[in-house]
Coordinates of C-alpha atoms and ligand atoms in Angstrom, one line a residue:
X1231 CA -4.8 -102.2 -47.5
X1232 CA -2.6 -104.2 -45.2
X1233 CA -1.8 -107.7 -46.6
X1234 CA 1.9 -107.8 -47.7
X1235 CA 1.0 -109.4 -51.1
X1236 CA -1.4 -106.5 -51.9
X1237 CA 1.0 -103.9 -50.6
X1238 CA 3.6 -105.3 -53.0
X1239 CA 1.3 -104.9 -56.1
X1240 CA 3.4 -103.3 -59.0
X1241 CA 6.7 -103.5 -57.1
X1242 CA 9.4 -105.3 -59.2
X1243 CA 10.4 -108.3 -57.0
X1244 CA 13.8 -109.9 -57.5
X1245 CA 13.4 -112.5 -54.8
X1246 CA 10.9 -113.5 -52.2
X1247 CA 11.8 -115.6 -49.1
X1248 CA 8.8 -116.4 -46.8
X1249 CA 5.1 -115.9 -47.1
X1250 CA 3.4 -112.7 -48.5
X1251 CA 0.0 -113.5 -47.2
X1252 CA 0.7 -111.7 -43.9
X1253 CA -0.9 -108.7 -42.4
X1254 CA 1.3 -105.6 -42.0
X1255 CA 0.6 -103.0 -39.5
X1256 CA 2.7 -100.1 -40.8
X1257 CA 5.5 -99.5 -43.3
X1258 CA 8.7 -97.9 -42.0
X1259 CA 12.1 -97.0 -43.5
X1260 CA 13.6 -95.9 -40.1
X1261 CA 14.3 -98.9 -37.8
X1262 CA 13.9 -96.6 -34.8
X1263 CA 10.2 -96.3 -35.6
X1264 CA 9.5 -100.0 -36.2
X1265 CA 6.9 -101.8 -34.0
X1266 CA 5.3 -105.2 -33.8
X1267 CA 4.1 -106.6 -37.2
X1268 CA 5.5 -103.7 -39.3
X1269 CA 7.4 -103.9 -42.6
X1270 CA 10.8 -102.3 -42.7
X1271 CA 12.2 -101.0 -46.0
X1272 CA 16.0 -100.8 -46.0
X1273 CA 17.1 -97.6 -47.8
X1274 CA 20.6 -96.6 -48.8
X1275 CA 20.9 -93.0 -47.6
X1276 CA 23.5 -90.3 -47.8
X1277 CA 24.8 -91.0 -44.3
X1278 CA 23.6 -94.5 -43.3
X1279 CA 22.6 -97.7 -45.0
X1280 CA 19.3 -99.0 -43.9
X1281 CA 20.5 -102.5 -44.6
X1282 CA 22.7 -102.2 -41.5
X1283 CA 19.6 -101.8 -39.4
X1284 CA 17.6 -104.9 -40.6
X1285 CA 18.5 -106.9 -37.4
X1286 CA 17.4 -103.9 -35.2
X1287 CA 14.1 -103.7 -37.1
X1288 CA 13.4 -107.4 -36.7
X1289 CA 14.2 -107.2 -32.9
X1290 CA 11.7 -104.4 -32.7
X1291 CA 9.0 -106.5 -34.3
X1292 CA 9.3 -106.2 -38.1
X1293 CA 7.9 -109.2 -39.9
X1294 CA 8.7 -108.2 -43.4
X1295 CA 12.0 -106.8 -44.8
X1296 CA 12.2 -105.1 -48.1
X1297 CA 15.8 -104.6 -49.3
X1298 CA 18.2 -104.4 -52.2
X1299 CA 20.4 -107.3 -51.0
X1300 CA 19.2 -110.1 -48.8
X1301 CA 21.1 -110.5 -45.5
X1302 CA 23.4 -113.5 -45.3
X1303 CA 21.5 -115.1 -42.3
X1304 CA 17.7 -115.0 -42.3
X1305 CA 15.4 -115.1 -39.3
X1306 CA 12.6 -117.6 -39.3
X1307 CA 9.1 -116.2 -39.5
X1308 CA 10.3 -113.0 -41.3
X1309 CA 9.5 -112.5 -45.0
X1310 CA 12.4 -111.1 -47.0
X1311 CA 11.8 -109.3 -50.3
X1312 CA 14.6 -108.3 -52.6
X1313 CA 14.0 -105.3 -55.0
X1314 CA 16.3 -103.3 -57.3
X1315 CA 15.7 -100.0 -55.7
X1316 CA 14.2 -99.7 -52.2
X1317 CA 13.2 -96.1 -52.5
X1318 CA 11.0 -96.8 -55.4
X1319 CA 9.6 -100.0 -53.8
X1320 CA 8.8 -97.9 -50.7
X1321 CA 6.9 -95.3 -52.6
X1322 CA 4.8 -97.9 -54.5
X1323 CA 4.1 -99.8 -51.3
X1324 CA 3.1 -96.5 -49.5
X1325 CA 0.7 -95.8 -52.3
X1326 CA -0.8 -99.3 -52.1
X1327 CA -1.0 -99.2 -48.3
X1328 CA -3.0 -96.0 -48.4
X1329 CA -5.3 -97.3 -51.2
X1330 CA -3.7 -95.3 -54.1
X1331 CA -4.9 -91.9 -52.9
X1332 CA -3.4 -90.0 -55.8
X1333 CA -6.0 -91.8 -58.1
X1334 CA -8.8 -90.1 -56.2
X1335 CA -7.9 -86.5 -56.8
X1336 CA -6.2 -84.3 -59.4
X1337 CA -2.6 -84.0 -58.3
X1338 CA -0.3 -81.4 -59.9
X1339 CA 3.4 -81.4 -59.2
X1340 CA 5.5 -78.3 -59.6
X1341 CA 9.3 -78.5 -60.0
X1342 CA 12.2 -76.1 -60.7
X1343 CA 14.8 -74.2 -58.7
X1344 CA 12.6 -71.2 -57.7
X1345 CA 8.9 -70.5 -57.6
X1346 CA 7.5 -73.9 -56.5
X1347 CA 6.1 -72.7 -53.1
X1348 CA 4.7 -69.5 -54.8
X1349 CA 2.9 -71.4 -57.6
X1350 CA 1.5 -74.3 -55.5
X1351 CA 0.3 -72.0 -52.7
X1352 CA -1.4 -69.6 -55.1
X1353 CA -3.0 -72.5 -57.0
X1354 CA -4.3 -73.7 -53.7
X1355 CA -5.7 -70.3 -53.0
X1356 CA -7.2 -69.9 -56.5
X1357 CA -8.9 -73.3 -56.5
X1358 CA -10.2 -72.7 -53.0
X1359 CA -11.7 -69.4 -54.0
X1360 CA -13.2 -71.1 -57.0
X1361 CA -15.2 -73.2 -54.5
X1362 CA -13.2 -76.5 -54.6
X1363 CA -11.8 -78.5 -51.7
X1364 CA -8.1 -78.3 -52.1
X1365 CA -4.8 -79.8 -50.7
X1366 CA -1.3 -78.4 -50.6
X1367 CA 2.1 -80.1 -50.0
X1368 CA 4.6 -77.3 -49.7
X1369 CA 7.8 -76.1 -48.0
X1370 CA 5.8 -73.8 -45.8
X1371 CA 2.9 -76.0 -44.8
X1372 CA 0.7 -78.9 -45.6
X1373 CA -3.0 -78.2 -46.0
X1374 CA -5.8 -80.7 -46.2
X1375 CA -8.7 -78.5 -47.0
X1376 CA -8.5 -75.9 -44.3
X1377 CA -6.6 -78.1 -41.8
X1378 CA -3.0 -77.2 -41.5
X1379 CA -0.1 -79.5 -40.7
X1380 CA 3.6 -78.7 -40.2
X1381 CA 5.9 -79.3 -43.2
X1382 CA 9.4 -80.7 -42.5
X1383 CA 10.5 -81.0 -46.2
X1384 CA 9.6 -79.4 -49.5
X1385 CA 8.7 -82.8 -50.7
X1386 CA 8.1 -85.2 -47.8
X1387 CA 9.1 -88.9 -47.9
X1388 CA 6.7 -91.2 -49.9
X1389 CA 4.9 -92.6 -46.8
X1390 CA 4.2 -89.1 -45.5
X1391 CA 3.0 -87.9 -49.0
X1392 CA 0.6 -90.8 -49.3
X1393 CA -0.6 -90.5 -45.7
X1394 CA -1.6 -86.9 -46.4
X1395 CA -3.1 -87.7 -49.8
X1396 CA -5.3 -90.3 -48.0
X1397 CA -6.4 -87.7 -45.5
X1398 CA -7.3 -85.5 -48.5
X1399 CA -9.4 -88.3 -50.0
X1400 CA -11.2 -88.7 -46.7
X1401 CA -11.8 -84.9 -46.6
X1402 CA -13.2 -84.9 -50.1
X1403 CA -10.3 -82.9 -51.6
X1404 CA -10.6 -82.6 -55.4
X1405 CA -7.3 -80.9 -56.3
X1406 CA -3.9 -81.1 -54.7
X1407 CA -0.9 -79.0 -55.6
X1408 CA 2.5 -80.3 -54.5
X1409 CA 6.1 -79.1 -54.7
X1410 CA 8.4 -81.7 -56.2
X1411 CA 12.0 -81.0 -55.2
X1412 CA 15.1 -82.4 -56.9
X1413 CA 16.0 -84.3 -53.7
X1414 CA 12.5 -85.6 -53.7
X1415 CA 12.7 -86.9 -57.3
X1416 CA 16.2 -88.3 -56.8
X1417 CA 15.1 -90.2 -53.7
X1418 CA 12.0 -91.5 -55.4
X1419 CA 9.7 -89.8 -52.9
X1420 CA 7.0 -89.1 -55.6
X1421 CA 7.3 -92.5 -57.4
X1422 CA 4.0 -94.3 -58.0
X1423 CA 1.8 -91.2 -57.7
X1424 CA -0.7 -90.5 -60.5
X1425 CA -0.1 -86.9 -61.6
X1426 CA -2.7 -85.0 -63.6
X1427 CA 0.0 -82.6 -64.6
X1428 CA 3.6 -81.4 -64.0
X1429 CA 4.8 -77.8 -64.1
X1430 CA 8.4 -76.6 -64.6
X1431 CA 9.4 -73.2 -63.3
X1432 CA 13.1 -72.6 -64.1
X1433 CA 16.5 -74.0 -63.5
X1434 CA 19.4 -72.2 -62.0
X1435 CA 22.3 -72.9 -59.6
X1436 CA 21.4 -74.8 -56.4
X1437 CA 22.1 -78.0 -54.6
X1438 CA 25.3 -78.7 -56.5
X1439 CA 26.6 -80.3 -53.3
X1440 CA 24.0 -83.1 -53.7
X1441 CA 23.7 -83.4 -57.5
X1442 CA 27.4 -82.8 -58.2
X1443 CA 26.9 -81.3 -61.7
X1444 CA 24.4 -79.0 -63.2
X1445 CA 23.6 -81.6 -65.9
X1446 CA 22.8 -84.2 -63.3
X1447 CA 20.5 -81.6 -61.5
X1448 CA 18.8 -80.8 -64.8
X1449 CA 18.3 -84.5 -65.6
X1450 CA 16.8 -85.3 -62.2
X1451 CA 14.2 -82.5 -62.8
X1452 CA 13.6 -83.9 -66.3
X1453 CA 13.0 -87.4 -65.0
X1454 CA 9.9 -86.1 -63.3
X1455 CA 8.4 -85.2 -66.7
X1456 CA 9.7 -88.4 -68.3
X1457 CA 7.6 -90.3 -65.7
X1458 CA 4.2 -88.5 -66.4
X1459 CA 1.5 -90.5 -68.1
X1460 CA 0.1 -89.8 -71.6
X1461 CA -3.1 -88.5 -70.0
X1462 CA -1.2 -85.9 -67.9
X1463 CA -0.1 -82.4 -69.0
X1464 CA 3.5 -81.2 -68.9
X1465 CA 3.7 -77.4 -68.7
X1466 CA 7.1 -75.8 -69.1
X1467 CA 8.6 -72.3 -69.1
X1468 CA 9.6 -71.7 -72.7
X1469 CA 11.8 -68.8 -71.8
X1470 CA 14.1 -70.9 -69.6
X1471 CA 17.1 -72.4 -71.3
X1472 CA 16.1 -75.8 -70.1
X1473 CA 12.4 -75.4 -70.6
X1474 CA 12.2 -77.5 -73.7
X1475 CA 14.7 -80.1 -72.4
X1476 CA 12.1 -80.9 -69.7
X1477 CA 9.6 -81.8 -72.4
X1478 CA 12.0 -83.7 -74.7
X1479 CA 11.1 -87.3 -73.7
X1480 CA 7.8 -87.0 -71.9
X1481 CA 4.7 -88.8 -73.2
X1482 CA 2.4 -86.3 -71.5
X1483 CA 0.6 -83.6 -73.4
X1484 CA 3.1 -80.8 -73.9
X1485 CA 2.5 -77.0 -73.3
X1486 CA 4.7 -74.0 -72.8
X1487 CA 4.3 -70.6 -71.3
X1488 CA 6.5 -67.6 -71.9
X1489 CA 6.9 -63.8 -71.7
X1490 CA 9.5 -63.5 -74.4
X1491 CA 9.4 -66.4 -76.9
X1492 CA 6.7 -68.2 -78.7
X1493 CA 4.5 -70.3 -76.4
X1494 CA 1.0 -71.8 -75.9
X1495 CA 0.4 -69.4 -73.1
X1496 CA 1.7 -65.8 -73.4
X1497 CA 1.8 -62.8 -71.2
X1498 CA 3.3 -59.3 -71.2
X1499 CA 4.1 -57.0 -68.3
X1500 CA 2.3 -53.7 -68.8
X1501 CA 3.2 -52.2 -65.4
X1502 CA 5.6 -53.3 -62.6
X1503 CA 5.1 -51.4 -59.4
X1504 CA 5.6 -51.9 -55.7
X1505 CA 1.8 -52.3 -55.4
X1506 CA 1.8 -55.1 -58.0
X1507 CA 1.9 -56.2 -61.6
X1508 CA -0.4 -55.3 -64.5
X1509 CA -0.2 -58.1 -67.0
X1510 CA -1.8 -58.9 -70.3
X1511 CA -2.5 -62.6 -70.4
X1512 CA -3.9 -64.2 -73.6
X1513 CA -5.0 -60.7 -74.7
X1514 CA -6.8 -59.8 -71.4
X1515 CA -5.5 -57.4 -68.8
X1516 CA -5.2 -58.5 -65.2
X1517 CA -3.8 -56.8 -62.1
X1518 CA -2.2 -58.8 -59.4
X1519 CA -0.7 -58.0 -56.0
X1520 CA 2.4 -60.0 -56.7
X1521 CA 5.6 -58.0 -57.4
X1522 CA 8.5 -58.4 -59.8
X1523 CA 9.2 -59.9 -63.3
X1524 CA 9.7 -63.3 -61.9
X1525 CA 6.2 -63.3 -60.5
X1526 CA 4.8 -62.6 -64.0
X1527 CA 6.1 -66.1 -64.8
X1528 CA 4.5 -67.5 -61.7
X1529 CA 1.2 -65.9 -62.4
X1530 CA 1.3 -67.1 -66.1
X1531 CA 2.1 -70.7 -64.9
X1532 CA -0.8 -70.5 -62.5
X1533 CA -3.2 -69.3 -65.3
X1534 CA -2.1 -72.0 -67.7
X1535 CA -2.4 -74.7 -65.0
X1536 CA -5.9 -73.6 -64.0
X1537 CA -6.9 -73.6 -67.7
X1538 CA -5.4 -77.0 -68.3
X1539 CA -7.4 -78.2 -65.3
X1540 CA -10.6 -77.0 -66.9
X1541 CA -11.4 -73.6 -65.3
X1542 CA -12.9 -70.9 -67.5
X1543 CA -10.5 -68.1 -68.7
X1544 CA -12.6 -65.2 -67.4
X1545 CA -13.0 -66.9 -64.1
X1546 CA -9.3 -67.6 -63.8
X1547 CA -8.4 -63.9 -64.5
X1548 CA -10.9 -62.8 -61.9
X1549 CA -9.4 -65.2 -59.3
X1550 CA -5.9 -64.1 -60.1
X1551 CA -6.7 -60.5 -59.3
X1552 CA -7.8 -61.7 -55.8
X1553 CA -4.6 -63.7 -54.9
X1554 CA -2.8 -62.7 -51.7
X1555 CA 1.0 -62.9 -51.6
X1556 CA 2.7 -65.9 -50.1
X1557 CA 4.2 -65.6 -46.6
X1558 CA 8.0 -64.8 -46.7
X1559 CA 7.9 -64.2 -50.5
X1560 CA 8.5 -60.4 -51.1
X1561 CA 6.5 -59.8 -47.9
X1562 CA 6.9 -56.1 -47.1
X1563 CA 5.7 -53.2 -45.0
X1564 CA 6.5 -49.5 -44.8
X1565 CA 7.4 -48.0 -41.4
X1566 CA 6.1 -44.7 -40.1
X1567 CA 9.6 -43.3 -40.9
X1568 CA 8.9 -44.4 -44.6
X1569 CA 11.5 -47.2 -44.5
X1570 CA 10.4 -50.2 -46.6
X1571 CA 11.4 -53.6 -45.2
X1572 CA 11.1 -56.6 -47.4
X1573 CA 11.5 -60.2 -46.3
X1574 CA 12.1 -62.7 -49.1
X1575 CA 13.1 -66.3 -49.3
X1576 CA 15.7 -65.8 -52.0
X1577 CA 18.4 -68.4 -51.1
X1578 CA 19.8 -69.1 -54.5
X1579 CA 22.0 -66.7 -56.7
X1580 CA 19.2 -66.4 -59.3
X1581 CA 16.5 -65.7 -56.9
X1582 CA 18.6 -63.1 -55.1
X1583 CA 19.5 -61.4 -58.4
X1584 CA 15.8 -61.3 -59.5
X1585 CA 14.7 -59.8 -56.2
X1586 CA 17.4 -57.2 -56.2
X1587 CA 16.8 -56.3 -59.8
X1588 CA 13.1 -56.0 -59.1
X1589 CA 13.7 -53.6 -56.2
X1590 CA 16.2 -51.6 -58.3
X1591 CA 13.8 -51.3 -61.2
X1592 CA 11.2 -49.8 -58.8
X1593 CA 13.3 -47.6 -56.5
X1594 CA 14.7 -44.1 -57.4
X1595 CA 18.4 -43.1 -57.2
X1596 CA 17.9 -41.2 -53.9
X1597 CA 16.7 -44.3 -52.1
X1598 CA 19.3 -46.7 -50.7
X1599 CA 18.9 -50.5 -50.8
X1600 CA 20.4 -52.2 -47.7
X1601 CA 20.6 -56.0 -48.1
X1602 CA 20.9 -58.5 -45.2
X1603 CA 21.8 -61.9 -46.5
X1604 CA 23.6 -65.2 -45.6
X1605 CA 23.9 -68.7 -46.9
X1606 CA 22.9 -72.0 -45.3
X1607 CA 25.4 -74.4 -43.7
X1608 CA 25.8 -78.0 -44.9
X1609 CA 24.4 -76.9 -48.3
X1610 CA 26.0 -76.1 -51.7
X1611 CA 29.1 -74.1 -50.9
X1612 CA 29.6 -72.9 -54.5
X1613 CA 26.6 -70.7 -54.4
X1614 CA 28.1 -68.6 -51.6
X1615 CA 30.6 -66.4 -53.5
X1616 CA 28.0 -66.0 -56.3
X1617 CA 25.5 -64.6 -53.8
X1618 CA 28.2 -62.4 -52.2
X1619 CA 28.9 -61.0 -55.7
X1620 CA 25.3 -60.4 -56.6
X1621 CA 24.3 -58.8 -53.2
X1622 CA 27.2 -56.4 -53.2
X1623 CA 26.9 -55.5 -56.9
X1624 CA 23.2 -54.8 -56.8
X1625 CA 22.8 -53.1 -53.3
X1626 CA 23.9 -49.8 -51.9
X1627 CA 25.1 -51.5 -48.7
X1628 CA 25.2 -55.2 -47.7
X1629 CA 25.4 -56.9 -44.4
X1630 CA 26.5 -60.6 -44.6
X1631 CA 25.2 -62.7 -41.7
X1632 CA 24.1 -66.2 -40.7
X1633 CA 21.3 -68.3 -42.3
X1634 CA 21.0 -71.7 -40.6
X1635 CA 24.7 -72.4 -40.2
X1636 CA 23.8 -76.0 -39.1
X1637 CA 27.0 -77.9 -38.3
X1638 CA 29.3 -75.3 -40.0
X1639 CA 31.1 -72.4 -38.4
X1640 CA 29.1 -69.3 -39.4
X1641 CA 32.3 -67.2 -39.8
X1642 CA 33.6 -69.6 -42.4
X1643 CA 30.4 -69.4 -44.4
X1644 CA 30.6 -65.6 -44.3
X1645 CA 34.2 -65.8 -45.5
X1646 CA 33.1 -67.9 -48.4
X1647 CA 30.4 -65.4 -49.3
X1648 CA 32.9 -62.5 -49.1
X1649 CA 35.2 -64.2 -51.6
X1650 CA 32.7 -63.2 -54.3
X1651 CA 32.8 -59.5 -53.6
X1652 CA 34.7 -57.4 -56.2
X1653 CA 37.3 -55.1 -54.7
X1654 CA 35.4 -52.0 -55.7
X1655 CA 32.3 -53.3 -53.7
X1656 CA 34.1 -54.1 -50.5
X1657 CA 33.4 -50.7 -49.0
X1658 CA 29.7 -51.4 -49.3
X1659 CA 29.9 -54.5 -47.1
X1660 CA 29.8 -55.4 -43.4
X1661 CA 29.8 -58.8 -41.8
X1662 CA 27.8 -59.4 -38.6
X1663 CA 27.5 -63.1 -37.6
X1664 CA 24.4 -62.5 -35.3
X1665 CA 21.4 -62.2 -37.6
X1666 CA 19.5 -60.1 -35.1
X1667 CA 22.4 -57.6 -34.8
X1668 CA 22.7 -57.6 -38.6
X1669 CA 19.0 -56.6 -39.0
X1670 CA 19.3 -54.1 -36.2
X1671 CA 22.3 -52.5 -37.9
X1672 CA 20.4 -52.3 -41.2
X1673 CA 17.5 -50.5 -39.5
X1674 CA 20.0 -48.0 -37.9
X1675 CA 21.6 -47.4 -41.3
X1676 CA 18.3 -46.8 -43.1
X1677 CA 16.9 -43.4 -43.6
X1678 CA 13.5 -42.3 -44.8
X1679 CA 12.5 -43.8 -48.2
X1680 CA 15.3 -46.4 -48.0
X1681 CA 14.6 -50.1 -48.6
X1682 CA 15.9 -53.0 -46.4
X1683 CA 15.9 -56.4 -48.0
X1684 CA 16.3 -59.4 -45.7
X1685 CA 16.9 -62.4 -47.9
X1686 CA 17.2 -66.2 -47.5
X1687 CA 14.8 -67.2 -44.7
X1688 CA 11.4 -65.9 -45.8
X1689 CA 8.7 -67.7 -43.8
X1690 CA 11.2 -69.6 -41.6
X1691 CA 10.7 -69.0 -37.8
X1692 CA 14.0 -70.5 -36.6
X1693 CA 17.8 -70.3 -36.9
X1694 CA 19.3 -73.8 -37.1
X1695 CA 22.6 -74.2 -35.3
X1696 CA 24.2 -77.6 -34.6
X1697 CA 21.0 -79.6 -34.9
X1698 CA 19.0 -77.2 -32.7
X1699 CA 16.4 -74.7 -33.9
X1700 CA 16.2 -71.4 -32.1
X1701 CA 13.2 -69.1 -32.5
X1702 CA 13.9 -66.5 -35.1
X1703 CA 11.6 -64.5 -37.4
X1704 CA 13.1 -62.0 -39.9
X1705 CA 9.8 -60.2 -40.4
X1706 CA 9.0 -59.8 -36.6
X1707 CA 12.7 -58.8 -35.9
X1708 CA 12.8 -56.0 -38.5
X1709 CA 9.3 -54.9 -37.5
X1710 CA 10.4 -54.5 -33.9
X1711 CA 13.6 -52.7 -34.6
X1712 CA 11.9 -50.2 -37.0
X1713 CA 9.3 -49.5 -34.3
X1714 CA 12.0 -49.0 -31.6
X1715 CA 13.8 -46.5 -33.8
X1716 CA 10.7 -44.4 -34.1
X1717 CA 10.7 -43.7 -30.3
Ligands
LIG3015 C1 20.2 -85.2 -48.0 C2 18.8 -85.7 -47.9 O1 17.9 -85.4 -48.7 N1 18.5 -86.6 -46.9 C3 17.1 -87.1 -46.7 C4 17.3 -88.6 -46.7 O2 18.1 -88.9 -45.6 P1 19.5 -89.7 -45.7 O3 19.7 -90.2 -47.1 O4 20.5 -88.7 -45.2 O5 19.3 -90.9 -44.7 P2 20.4 -91.5 -43.7 O6 20.4 -90.7 -42.5 O7 21.6 -91.7 -44.5 O8 19.7 -92.9 -43.4 C5 19.5 -93.9 -44.5 C6 18.4 -94.8 -44.1 O9 18.8 -95.5 -42.9 C7 17.7 -95.4 -42.0 N2 18.2 -95.5 -40.6 C8 19.2 -94.7 -40.1 C9 19.6 -94.8 -38.8 C10 19.0 -95.8 -38.0 O10 19.3 -96.0 -36.8 N3 18.1 -96.6 -38.5 C11 17.6 -96.5 -39.8 O11 16.8 -97.2 -40.2 C12 17.1 -94.0 -42.2 O12 15.8 -93.9 -41.8 C13 17.2 -94.0 -43.8 O13 16.0 -94.6 -44.3 O14 16.0 -89.2 -46.5 C14 15.3 -88.8 -45.3 C15 14.0 -89.6 -45.3 O15 13.2 -89.3 -46.4 C16 15.1 -87.3 -45.3 O16 14.5 -86.9 -44.2 C17 16.5 -86.6 -45.5 O17 16.3 -85.3 -45.6 C18 17.2 -84.4 -44.8 C19 16.6 -84.3 -43.4 C20 17.3 -83.1 -45.5 O18 17.7 -82.1 -44.9 N4 16.9 -83.0 -46.7 C21 17.0 -81.7 -47.5 C22 18.3 -81.5 -48.2 C23 15.9 -81.9 -48.6 O19 15.4 -83.0 -48.9 N5 15.5 -80.8 -49.2 C24 14.5 -80.7 -50.2 C25 14.3 -79.3 -50.7 C26 15.4 -78.8 -51.5 C27 15.0 -77.7 -52.4 O20 15.1 -76.5 -51.9 O21 14.6 -77.8 -53.5 C28 13.1 -81.1 -49.7 O22 12.4 -81.7 -50.5 O23 12.8 -80.8 -48.6
LIG3016 N1 9.6 -67.8 -61.0 C1 10.6 -67.4 -60.3 N2 11.8 -67.2 -60.9 C2 12.9 -66.8 -60.2 N3 12.9 -66.5 -58.9 C3 11.7 -66.7 -58.2 C4 10.6 -67.2 -58.9 N4 9.6 -67.2 -58.0 C5 10.1 -66.9 -56.8 N5 11.4 -66.6 -56.9 C6 12.3 -66.2 -55.9 O1 12.7 -67.4 -55.2 C7 12.4 -67.3 -53.8 C8 11.8 -68.6 -53.4 O2 10.5 -68.8 -54.0 P1 9.7 -70.1 -53.7 O3 9.6 -70.3 -52.2 O4 8.4 -70.0 -54.4 O5 10.6 -71.2 -54.4 P2 10.7 -72.7 -54.2 O6 11.0 -73.3 -55.5 O7 9.6 -73.2 -53.5 O8 12.0 -72.9 -53.2 P3 12.5 -74.2 -52.3 O9 13.3 -75.0 -53.3 O10 13.3 -73.7 -51.2 O11 11.2 -74.9 -51.9 C9 11.4 -66.2 -53.7 O12 11.4 -65.6 -52.4 C10 11.8 -65.2 -54.8 O13 12.9 -64.5 -54.3
LIG3017 N1 15.0 -76.0 -49.3 C1 16.3 -75.2 -49.2 C2 16.0 -74.1 -48.3 C3 17.1 -73.2 -48.0 C4 16.8 -72.1 -47.1 C5 17.9 -71.4 -46.4 N2 17.4 -70.6 -45.4 C6 18.9 -72.4 -45.9 O1 18.7 -72.8 -44.8 O2 19.9 -72.7 -46.6 C7 17.3 -76.2 -48.6 O3 17.0 -76.9 -47.7 O4 18.4 -76.1 -49.1
LIG3018 MG1 9.4 -74.4 -51.8

């Protein structure tokens, strides 16, 4: 669809100057990408204000400007549209432009602090193995059927989302599972999409640099459920303190899942080993390769979602037992020297605590747990001491190191982490700025039967320093060092 009038369908318009019966080539929110006959949507961001780039966009060929405040001088031949909230207008326009692609498949959004990638990726796997054509929008990658695209965000901008949903339509995709991040909700990236269902995982400390307070962070997540339609389902974690808050005002059909409290979908952990989890779900036993208590929640959420989407219970249980673990999520190997190396994406205090507690519940007293961990630069600083505290309290030894310092000084980030270490735990800790050296040291310290946890970067294959991404892969690095040590 490329007539401006049609692209603006369902957008709340405050003012229109100029004609809307014009043909638009593409929609952009970045002036630097605008070309002849495009529409430019001026968005107020965290650093810049798109309104300052309206003139630049017009010089580059924009023939329609969508903005929250009309410029004082208008250019002839350009159509100006004033809206309340550009981000929302952009998302609705993107959906119209790509012919409402979310109407043509069953889209399920997963939100919460941790577990989104795990749940969406495993739902993708499960539905694929059930014989359907499936799509995935995740932190790790975007999949349109079997075709893979690079992901730059957990939840991409609305134009990108709709572009991929359209590709999914063209490829005959029936189900799409997508991560819905709090930044994504707050910036309206998922506005205007038709969701078949929404899933809430859990809420714990993260992104308090962006959302300022925990209440604001919670309310942003909740607003995703508030926006679901009466035909959709809203599935929430009943054991999470904020699980029922998410369902408070939604008009969608409400369901809960829980291991502890009362819920529509219940599970119990029967066995929790390094090789996997034995669960009882809705009275049936099922074995899965996924490890740790927190994954019992993920598996239950997957089961409930598949059931709500219409799959047979017996079939779902069979498919769950076939699921392969997700890259960078509790990904582990055991070296010839019997050292276990685990790479995990735990980058929040709660995730780190869960992973360490899982390892501690499985390891014996004679086996040491050596943790290598850091915190991202230009991200929530208040989680740093918390992660330092948790890592040093729950490990035998800890090496603090760098994890995407971005524009910050890595030494300063490490100092912030160290502030959370209790005096009695200081002797357990070391700080090595270079992540490669930190991993090498962990390998040298480890003895047979010990466990090395490398947390925070999971699937990432880079280290981001001052706007540049250098190749770096936790899994490959630890694999190489443990091999070298064998010689
Ligand atoms: C903090 C944040 O979320 N920023 C996102 C936001 O950018 P911004 O608000 O900083 O934009 P800005 O640079 O201030 O610019 C404002 C507007 O002016 C425009 N502009 C700017 C300059 C110019 O010359 N011309 C021009 O038109 C920009 O295109 C933009 O539309 O909007 C951009 C477009 O959608 C995003 O790419 C960008 O993500 C940045 C790169 C980012 O790192 N985001 C992270 C924090 C993020 O979104 N993470 C979540 C996952 C979090 C989780 O773990 O749950 C995610 O979903 O990925
Ligand atoms: N249900 C869960 N509850 C708590 N922690 C979890 C849960 N699932 C996974 N984790 C932990 O959180 C880490 C990140 O998991 P995952 O990538 O699935 O989360 P995410 O929500 O997609 O994160 P992001 O916000 O970065 O996209 C895992 O490596 C694991 O340590
Ligand atoms: N989606 C999260 C990922 C954090 C991963 C960690 N390795 C880091 O760079 O802080 C973020 O952008 O905050
Ligand atoms: Mg994710």
